Amino acid sequence: QKGINNFGGVGISILDSLTTLWLLDLPKEFERAESFVRDELNFGKFDQDVSVFELTIRALGGLLGAHSLTGGPIFLQRARELA
């Protein structure tokens, strides 16, 4: 069985997991996710319609939560790009 991508290929699972990775003290995994946010995240590449509600709570919420926990400026910068 094949899954369905409902979020336009933006990497929503990575964004949604940022705070979890930080709180569970998984620095290696968090660094990989942070690298994705810094180097690969592209909000202009949606390949389908996406739910504004889901994108807001999962992507924007994940980025702002990561910024709040870590103080990392890249998370706030990317959240502003999305907003």
Coordinates of C-alpha atoms in Angstrom, one line a residue:
Q1 CA 0.0 0.0 0.0
K2 CA 1.3 3.5 -0.9
G3 CA 0.9 6.5 1.4
I4 CA -0.6 9.8 0.4
N5 CA 1.3 13.1 0.8
N6 CA -1.2 15.7 2.0
F7 CA 1.3 18.5 2.6
G8 CA 2.8 19.3 -0.8
G9 CA 6.2 17.8 -0.1
V10 CA 7.3 20.5 2.3
G11 CA 8.7 18.1 5.0
I12 CA 5.9 18.6 7.4
S13 CA 6.9 15.6 9.6
I14 CA 10.3 17.1 10.2
L15 CA 8.9 20.5 11.2
D16 CA 6.2 18.9 13.4
S17 CA 8.9 16.9 15.2
L18 CA 11.4 19.7 16.0
T19 CA 10.2 20.3 19.6
T20 CA 9.8 16.5 20.3
L21 CA 13.4 15.9 19.2
W22 CA 14.6 18.7 21.4
L23 CA 12.6 17.7 24.5
L24 CA 13.6 14.0 24.2
D25 CA 17.3 15.1 24.1
L26 CA 18.0 13.7 20.7
P27 CA 20.8 16.1 19.5
K28 CA 21.9 14.2 16.5
E29 CA 18.4 13.9 15.1
F30 CA 17.6 17.5 16.0
E31 CA 20.7 18.7 14.2
R32 CA 19.6 16.8 11.1
A33 CA 16.2 18.4 11.3
E34 CA 17.8 21.9 11.9
S35 CA 20.0 21.3 8.8
F36 CA 16.8 20.6 6.8
V37 CA 15.2 23.8 8.0
R38 CA 18.3 25.8 7.2
D39 CA 19.3 24.2 3.9
E40 CA 16.4 22.5 2.3
L41 CA 13.1 23.8 3.5
N42 CA 11.3 25.5 0.6
F43 CA 7.8 26.9 1.1
G44 CA 7.6 27.8 -2.6
K45 CA 7.7 24.2 -3.8
F46 CA 4.2 22.9 -2.8
D47 CA 3.2 20.5 -5.4
Q48 CA -0.5 20.5 -4.5
D49 CA -3.1 22.3 -2.4
V50 CA -2.5 22.1 1.3
S51 CA -4.6 22.8 4.3
V52 CA -3.8 26.2 5.8
F53 CA -4.9 25.0 9.2
E54 CA -2.7 21.9 9.2
L55 CA 0.3 23.9 7.8
T56 CA -0.1 26.5 10.5
I57 CA -0.4 24.2 13.4
R58 CA 2.3 21.8 12.3
A59 CA 4.8 23.8 10.3
L60 CA 4.5 27.2 11.9
G61 CA 3.9 25.7 15.3
G62 CA 7.0 23.5 15.0
L63 CA 9.2 26.3 13.9
L64 CA 8.1 28.7 16.6
G65 CA 8.3 26.0 19.3
A66 CA 11.8 25.1 18.2
H67 CA 12.8 28.8 18.3
S68 CA 11.2 29.2 21.8
L69 CA 13.1 26.2 23.2
T70 CA 16.5 26.7 21.5
G71 CA 16.6 30.4 20.6
G72 CA 17.8 29.4 17.2
P73 CA 17.3 32.3 14.8
I74 CA 16.8 30.1 11.8
F75 CA 13.6 28.8 13.2
L76 CA 12.1 32.3 13.6
Q77 CA 13.4 33.4 10.2
R78 CA 11.7 30.4 8.5
A79 CA 8.5 30.9 10.5
R80 CA 8.4 34.5 9.3
E81 CA 8.8 33.3 5.7
L82 CA 5.8 31.0 6.1
A83 CA 3.6 33.6 7.9

